[in-house]
């Protein structure tokens, strides 16, 4: 064969392959069956979230929990854009008193393998979650029904009673008005006691639940395929027979994929720059919903520079949240004036009430009254990648605002997340950036973890008044009284300033024009409800 | 004194035995470097959620609170038994990761070598044959640039270019989601599975997905090949056998192709084998750029998650590949050139 013929053969082979791929490689083709009443076309979700474990006992992260919300049922659920728990596997769960909850299951529930779902499965699910106590798991959220033994964790004796197949009674070891909301989280997912081992996690690709979808395929780090569950009988029937979840290691190819139509929806996490670029491009819809992501600045109260309350109050008086939202995040976040985000019962913009607009003169007065010598030298810490690439912009913006006041002499310092966590506890920073996603939608989830005895970030803050109020609101059955107590807690934070709220995130997705229902699921729970979404054509 | 016929087996044996201390040193370095680096899988995963006590309990559950020496000895014992353990962050057997994702890295690497040869050999030959001409200068610049340019930058530029010209061309992953769902896994090498399944559409889809990543990594490798081929062609063109061929009146293009070029390829083949380490490091960056589901992508993710077990296992696997390839290359060299055995 001559060289020219070889070349022609090569080109021909290439053309043949290209035409073959055009015939069947498209992303929107058909896959498997299943699906009962679901009629919508298959669609593809692209995400940078990853999966730690499909088994509910082995994960405490957004990527895993979202798969579990679609595969498993919980006793209760938070409806899209709602805040009060409603029945899911349970018809109802109600407090008999602050330490007792009784749940009645829907009759006739089945897992996707056909096994009946009974109260025994519910008890088993909680028990194994606590006993496995997986290092990556979220059994810590079940403290109110645990035996409290670190070495042999288990369900406390009598914590769950199952008088019949459809009744579950929880006896909490302390008054806990948030436990009903814990029942809505993926950690409370109900598993089949005949399938899931009691003492270890089930393999990811073998999980089965009673939710609207069943898992058909899982390739770790690559993709998961969900198909509508024919045995599902709840309120969340799937609109699409099949959903592909494509995992991305980096936002750049995700942006390219959604822009070119290779994925139908991109959800978590594109940068503000990417989102603005996609929005201005007009090829896809950038859909925004209310979020509950929260970013804040913590004072290390053990450090001399910020021990004085007046110094912390002066920082709170100067911070310009609008400028941070605009300059550091291109307007894609909302300024936060409380450590509890808007929309939560009892939320109160205490920082706005106390400090009003940014005011350098007022800050100067605060420092002078307290006899604080200016400029106050501060080290401001942040971590450059863990909270996204814009964290450095936020740190520089805040440092710039403080320095421009002439009252502070701020230098910034950064470290990667691993080291950062150690350094902040060691007092390397006077003021440092932290972020938070809620475990469940209750104001307490933004208060107890931050305020009780220095919080998980160990910043040295302690207030008996705060601890007492936290205990009270957790046990308070009267809603109005509880909201008043939550408001008091936020006022104390604005007065003591152990930390300063910075901004609340939005829940954003990018979708092709053929998608429907994406906006309906974008709410502060960050539950991506696949069952609500469909694709035309 | 000429080598005896028995020296080759001895050489191979010594070469293989040397692999053991090499691997031990490598494993030790990897183990202690990971422990010296700040952080751990627990704080990487849930450090922003739990207090110090809860974090300590989780570290203890993973055995990370035990003395370093104990962890080290246990690690060596397990590796000696070919037990690479389960990852900490998502509880996967490390051997499963190698089995599941190794195929994607293998096809990317082989595809890149193919591109490198298709680009590097003709350009290197042309540059050598036309030494010190404008064509030579242009090819040499191309070789240097393709070798020196950051892979992710080359990859992104190719994506931008291809999307402009062919808007529907796939820019990430090894295949479309439907292809990956429908092709039954037999060998864990998707390309091979599609062929075994007789699925032409899937095969076409997979090959389309291979184009951009293989081109990106292949261009990097082609720079090395261009330079090597060029130098060797220039050397070969000075050889007596080339002069003799010319004296016999053979056309210049035949002299180059049949005599100079073929002889120039011998050292090139040896060096290409040694490029495997460069290819693997390049594959990590290429996989990252194209969301390629290979071992490089896995390695980066587990490094980010501070997953000691996964990183140790994957680095060990990469090291074994590099060491084995270098041993094979050494043995081939020894077979070809007996002087190497000394």
Tab-separated table of N, CA, C and O in Angstrom, chain B residues 264-318:
chain	number	residue	atom	x	y	z
B	264	UNK	N	18.534	4.909	13.290
B	264	UNK	CA	18.335	5.949	14.310
B	264	UNK	C	17.255	5.555	15.311
B	264	UNK	O	17.203	6.081	16.421
B	265	UNK	N	16.408	4.607	14.919
B	265	UNK	CA	15.292	4.242	15.785
B	265	UNK	C	15.697	3.386	16.977
B	265	UNK	O	15.012	3.380	17.995
B	266	UNK	N	16.813	2.664	16.863
B	266	UNK	CA	17.192	1.718	17.927
B	266	UNK	C	17.324	2.409	19.283
B	266	UNK	O	16.654	2.017	20.256
B	267	UNK	N	18.150	3.451	19.406
B	267	UNK	CA	18.227	4.113	20.720
B	267	UNK	C	16.923	4.811	21.105
B	267	UNK	O	16.609	4.940	22.288
B	268	UNK	N	16.156	5.218	20.113
B	268	UNK	CA	14.893	5.899	20.409
B	268	UNK	C	13.936	4.958	21.126
B	268	UNK	O	13.281	5.338	22.109
B	269	UNK	N	13.880	3.717	20.661
B	269	UNK	CA	12.963	2.745	21.279
B	269	UNK	C	13.319	2.545	22.752
B	269	UNK	O	12.449	2.487	23.626
B	270	UNK	N	14.614	2.482	23.041
B	270	UNK	CA	15.045	2.326	24.434
B	270	UNK	C	14.590	3.509	25.271
B	270	UNK	O	14.033	3.352	26.367
B	271	UNK	N	14.814	4.699	24.734
B	271	UNK	CA	14.469	5.897	25.514
B	271	UNK	C	12.957	6.019	25.693
B	271	UNK	O	12.479	6.433	26.750
B	272	UNK	N	12.217	5.619	24.661
B	272	UNK	CA	10.753	5.684	24.781
B	272	UNK	C	10.289	4.847	25.972
B	272	UNK	O	9.412	5.250	26.729
B	273	UNK	N	10.898	3.701	26.165
B	273	UNK	CA	10.545	2.865	27.316
B	273	UNK	C	10.763	3.605	28.620
B	273	UNK	O	9.960	3.513	29.550
B	274	UNK	N	11.835	4.362	28.672
B	274	UNK	CA	12.155	5.086	29.901
B	274	UNK	C	11.260	6.314	30.093
B	274	UNK	O	11.273	6.933	31.156
B	275	UNK	N	10.545	6.670	29.060
B	275	UNK	CA	9.659	7.832	29.178
B	275	UNK	C	8.379	7.499	29.944
B	275	UNK	O	7.528	8.358	30.138
B	276	UNK	N	8.256	6.247	30.369
B	276	UNK	CA	7.016	5.835	31.020
B	276	UNK	C	6.732	6.686	32.268
B	276	UNK	O	5.586	7.030	32.561
B	277	UNK	N	7.798	7.050	32.996
B	277	UNK	CA	7.585	7.862	34.195
B	277	UNK	C	7.046	9.236	33.811
B	277	UNK	O	6.112	9.752	34.449
B	278	UNK	N	7.632	9.809	32.753
B	278	UNK	CA	7.157	11.110	32.281
B	278	UNK	C	5.699	10.996	31.843
B	278	UNK	O	4.871	11.865	32.119
B	279	UNK	N	5.403	9.887	31.176
B	279	UNK	CA	4.042	9.695	30.686
B	279	UNK	C	3.055	9.599	31.841
B	279	UNK	O	1.977	10.185	31.792
B	280	UNK	N	3.433	8.875	32.876
B	280	UNK	CA	2.518	8.724	34.010
B	280	UNK	C	2.289	10.061	34.709
B	280	UNK	O	1.161	10.390	35.080
B	281	UNK	N	3.358	10.840	34.883
B	281	UNK	CA	3.160	12.146	35.530
B	281	UNK	C	2.325	13.052	34.631
B	281	UNK	O	1.469	13.797	35.112
B	282	UNK	N	2.563	12.947	33.317
B	282	UNK	CA	1.753	13.731	32.388
B	282	UNK	C	0.316	13.267	32.372
B	282	UNK	O	-0.621	14.058	32.239
B	283	UNK	N	0.129	11.950	32.543
B	283	UNK	CA	-1.230	11.398	32.535
B	283	UNK	C	-2.039	11.943	33.703
B	283	UNK	O	-3.232	12.204	33.572
B	284	UNK	N	-1.379	12.144	34.849
B	284	UNK	CA	-2.100	12.678	36.005
B	284	UNK	C	-2.685	14.048	35.674
B	284	UNK	O	-3.861	14.321	35.922
B	285	UNK	N	-1.855	14.905	35.063
B	285	UNK	CA	-2.326	16.253	34.717
B	285	UNK	C	-3.369	16.207	33.600
B	285	UNK	O	-4.345	16.951	33.609
B	286	UNK	N	-3.143	15.327	32.635
B	286	UNK	CA	-4.106	15.212	31.530
B	286	UNK	C	-5.452	14.714	32.035
B	286	UNK	O	-6.501	15.231	31.643
B	287	UNK	N	-5.408	13.719	32.900
B	287	UNK	CA	-6.656	13.189	33.442
B	287	UNK	C	-7.411	14.263	34.206
B	287	UNK	O	-8.634	14.360	34.128
B	288	UNK	N	-6.667	15.051	34.926
B	288	UNK	CA	-7.283	16.122	35.706
B	288	UNK	C	-7.970	17.132	34.772
B	288	UNK	O	-9.077	17.576	35.036
B	289	UNK	N	-7.273	17.457	33.689
B	289	UNK	CA	-7.794	18.461	32.760
B	289	UNK	C	-9.068	17.975	32.074
B	289	UNK	O	-9.999	18.744	31.854
B	290	UNK	N	-9.094	16.688	31.718
B	290	UNK	CA	-10.221	16.167	30.939
B	290	UNK	C	-11.188	15.323	31.770
B	290	UNK	O	-11.992	14.591	31.205
B	291	UNK	N	-11.102	15.433	33.083
B	291	UNK	CA	-11.983	14.646	33.950
B	291	UNK	C	-11.944	13.171	33.551
B	291	UNK	O	-12.968	12.489	33.475
B	292	UNK	N	-10.737	12.704	33.263
B	292	UNK	CA	-10.534	11.332	32.790
B	292	UNK	C	-10.550	10.392	33.989
B	292	UNK	O	-9.835	10.615	34.962
B	293	UNK	N	-11.353	9.343	33.961
B	293	UNK	CA	-11.499	8.511	35.160
B	293	UNK	C	-10.364	7.510	35.348
B	293	UNK	O	-10.596	6.302	35.429
B	294	UNK	N	-9.159	7.993	35.419
B	294	UNK	CA	-8.001	7.110	35.558
B	294	UNK	C	-7.359	7.208	36.927
B	294	UNK	O	-7.882	7.846	37.845
B	295	UNK	N	-6.217	6.573	37.057
B	295	UNK	CA	-5.539	6.537	38.351
B	295	UNK	C	-5.007	7.895	38.768
B	295	UNK	O	-4.906	8.195	39.959
B	296	UNK	N	-4.646	8.714	37.795
B	296	UNK	CA	-4.143	10.055	38.106
B	296	UNK	C	-5.210	10.889	38.783
B	296	UNK	O	-4.953	11.552	39.801
B	297	UNK	N	-6.411	10.836	38.245
B	297	UNK	CA	-7.526	11.561	38.849
B	297	UNK	C	-7.757	11.067	40.270
B	297	UNK	O	-7.929	11.856	41.200
B	298	UNK	N	-7.747	9.758	40.423
B	298	UNK	CA	-7.954	9.176	41.756
B	298	UNK	C	-6.864	9.644	42.720
B	298	UNK	O	-7.152	10.018	43.853
B	299	UNK	N	-5.635	9.604	42.239
B	299	UNK	CA	-4.512	9.965	43.115
B	299	UNK	C	-4.659	11.399	43.630
B	299	UNK	O	-4.518	11.657	44.836
B	300	UNK	N	-4.983	12.316	42.739
B	300	UNK	CA	-5.114	13.715	43.142
B	300	UNK	C	-6.253	13.868	44.158
B	300	UNK	O	-6.114	14.579	45.159
B	301	UNK	N	-7.357	13.180	43.905
B	301	UNK	CA	-8.486	13.302	44.833
B	301	UNK	C	-8.148	12.741	46.209
B	301	UNK	O	-8.530	13.313	47.221
B	302	UNK	N	-7.418	11.638	46.215
B	302	UNK	CA	-7.069	11.063	47.522
B	302	UNK	C	-5.987	11.879	48.230
B	302	UNK	O	-5.950	11.916	49.449
B	303	UNK	N	-5.133	12.524	47.456
B	303	UNK	CA	-4.155	13.421	48.084
B	303	UNK	C	-4.912	14.571	48.746
B	303	UNK	O	-4.640	14.950	49.888
B	304	UNK	N	-5.875	15.124	48.035
B	304	UNK	CA	-6.669	16.226	48.584
B	304	UNK	C	-7.394	15.789	49.851
B	304	UNK	O	-7.533	16.562	50.798
B	305	UNK	N	-7.840	14.544	49.851
B	305	UNK	CA	-8.566	14.029	51.026
B	305	UNK	C	-7.609	13.538	52.113
B	305	UNK	O	-8.071	13.025	53.134
B	306	UNK	N	-6.310	13.709	51.906
B	306	UNK	CA	-5.291	13.236	52.862
B	306	UNK	C	-5.490	11.747	53.205
B	306	UNK	O	-5.341	11.337	54.354
B	307	UNK	N	-5.875	10.980	52.207
B	307	UNK	CA	-6.137	9.564	52.438
B	307	UNK	C	-4.823	8.794	52.303
B	307	UNK	O	-4.396	8.413	51.217
B	308	UNK	N	-4.186	8.558	53.449
B	308	UNK	CA	-2.857	7.929	53.446
B	308	UNK	C	-2.851	6.592	52.710
B	308	UNK	O	-1.975	6.304	51.910
B	309	UNK	N	-3.840	5.779	53.038
B	309	UNK	CA	-3.850	4.417	52.505
B	309	UNK	C	-3.953	4.436	50.980
B	309	UNK	O	-3.204	3.734	50.287
B	310	UNK	N	-4.868	5.244	50.476
B	310	UNK	CA	-5.057	5.302	49.027
B	310	UNK	C	-3.811	5.842	48.330
B	310	UNK	O	-3.355	5.277	47.324
B	311	UNK	N	-3.243	6.900	48.871
B	311	UNK	CA	-2.081	7.514	48.223
B	311	UNK	C	-0.894	6.551	48.247
B	311	UNK	O	-0.200	6.365	47.235
B	312	UNK	N	-0.689	5.918	49.394
B	312	UNK	CA	0.403	4.932	49.481
B	312	UNK	C	0.229	3.842	48.427
B	312	UNK	O	1.168	3.492	47.716
B	313	UNK	N	-0.982	3.328	48.353
B	313	UNK	CA	-1.237	2.225	47.426
B	313	UNK	C	-1.032	2.641	45.976
B	313	UNK	O	-0.379	1.925	45.202
B	314	UNK	N	-1.554	3.797	45.620
B	314	UNK	CA	-1.462	4.220	44.221
B	314	UNK	C	-0.041	4.609	43.847
B	314	UNK	O	0.438	4.277	42.753
B	315	UNK	N	0.643	5.305	44.760
B	315	UNK	CA	2.033	5.671	44.465
B	315	UNK	C	2.880	4.414	44.332
B	315	UNK	O	3.743	4.315	43.450
B	316	UNK	N	2.614	3.451	45.193
B	316	UNK	CA	3.344	2.184	45.112
B	316	UNK	C	3.109	1.527	43.755
B	316	UNK	O	4.043	1.029	43.115
B	317	UNK	N	1.868	1.547	43.321
B	317	UNK	CA	1.558	0.939	42.027
B	317	UNK	C	2.300	1.659	40.889
B	317	UNK	O	2.915	1.020	40.031
B	318	UNK	N	2.255	2.993	40.916
B	318	UNK	CA	2.979	3.762	39.894
B	318	UNK	C	4.468	3.407	39.921
B	318	UNK	O	5.118	3.245	38.885
